[in-house]
CSV table of C-alpha atoms in Angstrom, one decimal:
chain,number,residue,atom,x,y,z
A,1,MET,CA,-156.0,141.8,-27.7
A,2,THR,CA,-153.5,140.4,-29.8
A,3,PRO,CA,-151.5,142.7,-32.2
A,4,THR,CA,-151.9,141.2,-35.2
A,5,ARG,CA,-147.7,140.7,-35.7
A,6,VAL,CA,-147.6,138.6,-33.0
A,7,PHE,CA,-150.8,136.6,-33.5
A,8,SER,CA,-149.4,135.7,-38.1
A,9,ALA,CA,-146.0,135.2,-36.6
A,10,ALA,CA,-147.8,133.0,-33.6
A,11,VAL,CA,-150.1,131.2,-36.0
A,12,PRO,CA,-146.9,128.8,-38.6
A,13,TRP,CA,-146.2,127.9,-35.4
A,14,LEU,CA,-149.0,126.0,-34.3
A,15,LEU,CA,-150.2,124.6,-36.9
A,16,LEU,CA,-146.6,123.4,-36.9
A,17,PHE,CA,-147.0,122.1,-33.7
A,18,ALA,CA,-150.8,121.1,-34.7
A,19,THR,CA,-149.6,118.8,-37.4
A,20,VAL,CA,-146.7,117.2,-36.0
A,21,LEU,CA,-149.2,116.4,-33.2
A,22,PHE,CA,-150.9,114.7,-35.8
A,23,ALA,CA,-148.8,113.3,-36.8
A,24,MET,CA,-147.2,111.2,-33.8
A,25,GLY,CA,-151.4,110.2,-32.6
A,26,PRO,CA,-150.7,107.0,-33.2
A,27,ARG,CA,-147.4,106.4,-31.3
A,28,LEU,CA,-148.2,108.7,-28.6
A,29,VAL,CA,-151.3,105.9,-28.1
A,30,ALA,CA,-149.3,102.6,-29.1
A,31,ALA,CA,-146.5,104.5,-25.7
A,32,ARG,CA,-149.7,104.9,-23.6
A,33,ALA,CA,-151.3,101.0,-23.9
A,34,ALA,CA,-147.8,100.0,-23.6
A,35,ARG,CA,-147.4,101.5,-20.1
A,36,GLY,CA,-150.8,100.0,-19.2
A,37,ALA,CA,-153.4,104.0,-19.8
A,38,GLY,CA,-156.9,102.1,-18.5
A,39,ALA,CA,-159.4,104.3,-21.6
A,40,VAL,CA,-159.6,104.7,-24.7
A,41,HIS,CA,-158.4,108.5,-25.7
A,42,PRO,CA,-160.5,110.4,-27.6
A,43,THR,CA,-157.1,110.2,-30.5
A,44,ALA,CA,-156.8,106.7,-29.6
A,45,GLN,CA,-159.9,106.3,-32.6
A,46,ALA,CA,-160.1,107.3,-36.0
A,47,LEU,CA,-162.5,109.6,-35.3
A,48,GLY,CA,-161.2,111.0,-32.4
A,49,LEU,CA,-158.5,112.1,-35.6
A,50,PHE,CA,-160.2,113.1,-37.8
A,51,ALA,CA,-161.8,115.2,-35.8
A,52,VAL,CA,-158.3,117.4,-34.3
A,53,ALA,CA,-158.2,117.3,-38.2
A,54,VAL,CA,-161.3,119.3,-38.9
A,55,PHE,CA,-160.3,121.2,-35.5
A,56,ILE,CA,-157.6,122.2,-37.4
A,57,LEU,CA,-158.6,123.0,-40.8
A,58,ALA,CA,-161.7,124.7,-39.3
A,59,TYR,CA,-159.1,127.1,-37.4
A,60,ALA,CA,-156.8,127.2,-40.4
A,61,LEU,CA,-159.8,129.0,-42.4
A,62,VAL,CA,-160.6,130.9,-39.8
A,63,VAL,CA,-157.5,132.6,-40.5
A,64,PHE,CA,-158.0,133.3,-43.6
A,65,ALA,CA,-161.1,134.7,-43.0
A,66,GLU,CA,-160.1,138.0,-45.0
A,67,ALA,CA,-158.7,136.7,-47.7
A,68,THR,CA,-162.1,133.6,-48.5
A,69,ASP,CA,-164.5,136.7,-47.7
A,70,MET,CA,-165.7,133.8,-45.3
A,71,ARG,CA,-167.1,135.4,-42.3
A,72,LYS,CA,-165.0,133.3,-38.8
A,73,SER,CA,-167.8,131.9,-37.1
A,74,LYS,CA,-169.5,129.5,-40.0
A,75,PRO,CA,-166.5,127.0,-39.9
A,76,VAL,CA,-166.1,127.0,-36.3
A,77,LEU,CA,-169.9,126.8,-36.0
A,78,LEU,CA,-169.2,124.2,-38.8
A,79,ALA,CA,-166.8,122.5,-36.4
A,80,ALA,CA,-169.0,122.4,-34.4
A,81,GLY,CA,-171.3,120.3,-34.3
A,82,VAL,CA,-169.3,118.2,-36.8
A,83,ILE,CA,-166.6,117.3,-33.7
A,84,TRP,CA,-169.9,116.6,-32.1
A,85,SER,CA,-171.4,115.0,-33.6
A,86,LEU,CA,-168.1,112.3,-33.9
A,87,ALA,CA,-168.3,112.3,-30.5
A,88,ALA,CA,-171.5,110.8,-30.0
A,89,ILE,CA,-170.8,108.4,-32.6
A,90,GLY,CA,-167.7,107.1,-31.0
A,91,PHE,CA,-168.8,107.2,-27.4
A,92,HIS,CA,-171.8,104.1,-29.1
A,93,ILE,CA,-169.6,102.4,-30.8
A,94,GLN,CA,-168.4,102.5,-27.7
A,95,GLY,CA,-171.2,101.5,-26.8
A,96,GLN,CA,-171.2,104.2,-23.5
A,97,GLU,CA,-174.2,106.3,-23.9
């Protein structure tokens, strides 16, 4: 199990990495499209980027669960349901089932 001190030191860096990756998403998608990649990547759609944002928010709520007196499973289960729903909507929009 990861010690609390190590986990607390890693979380800000993980959130920074996720934020930078989220901000660079459109550029990364454009670069991939310029190379002629065939399949559509989930983050190429607004729904995919929203799913990533939901995941980051749920992760942040888990990190701060002690301060909010919330059970850690609640944001994770809610985020999982939202993300799977977004994935189903995205596939339906693309005509895939």
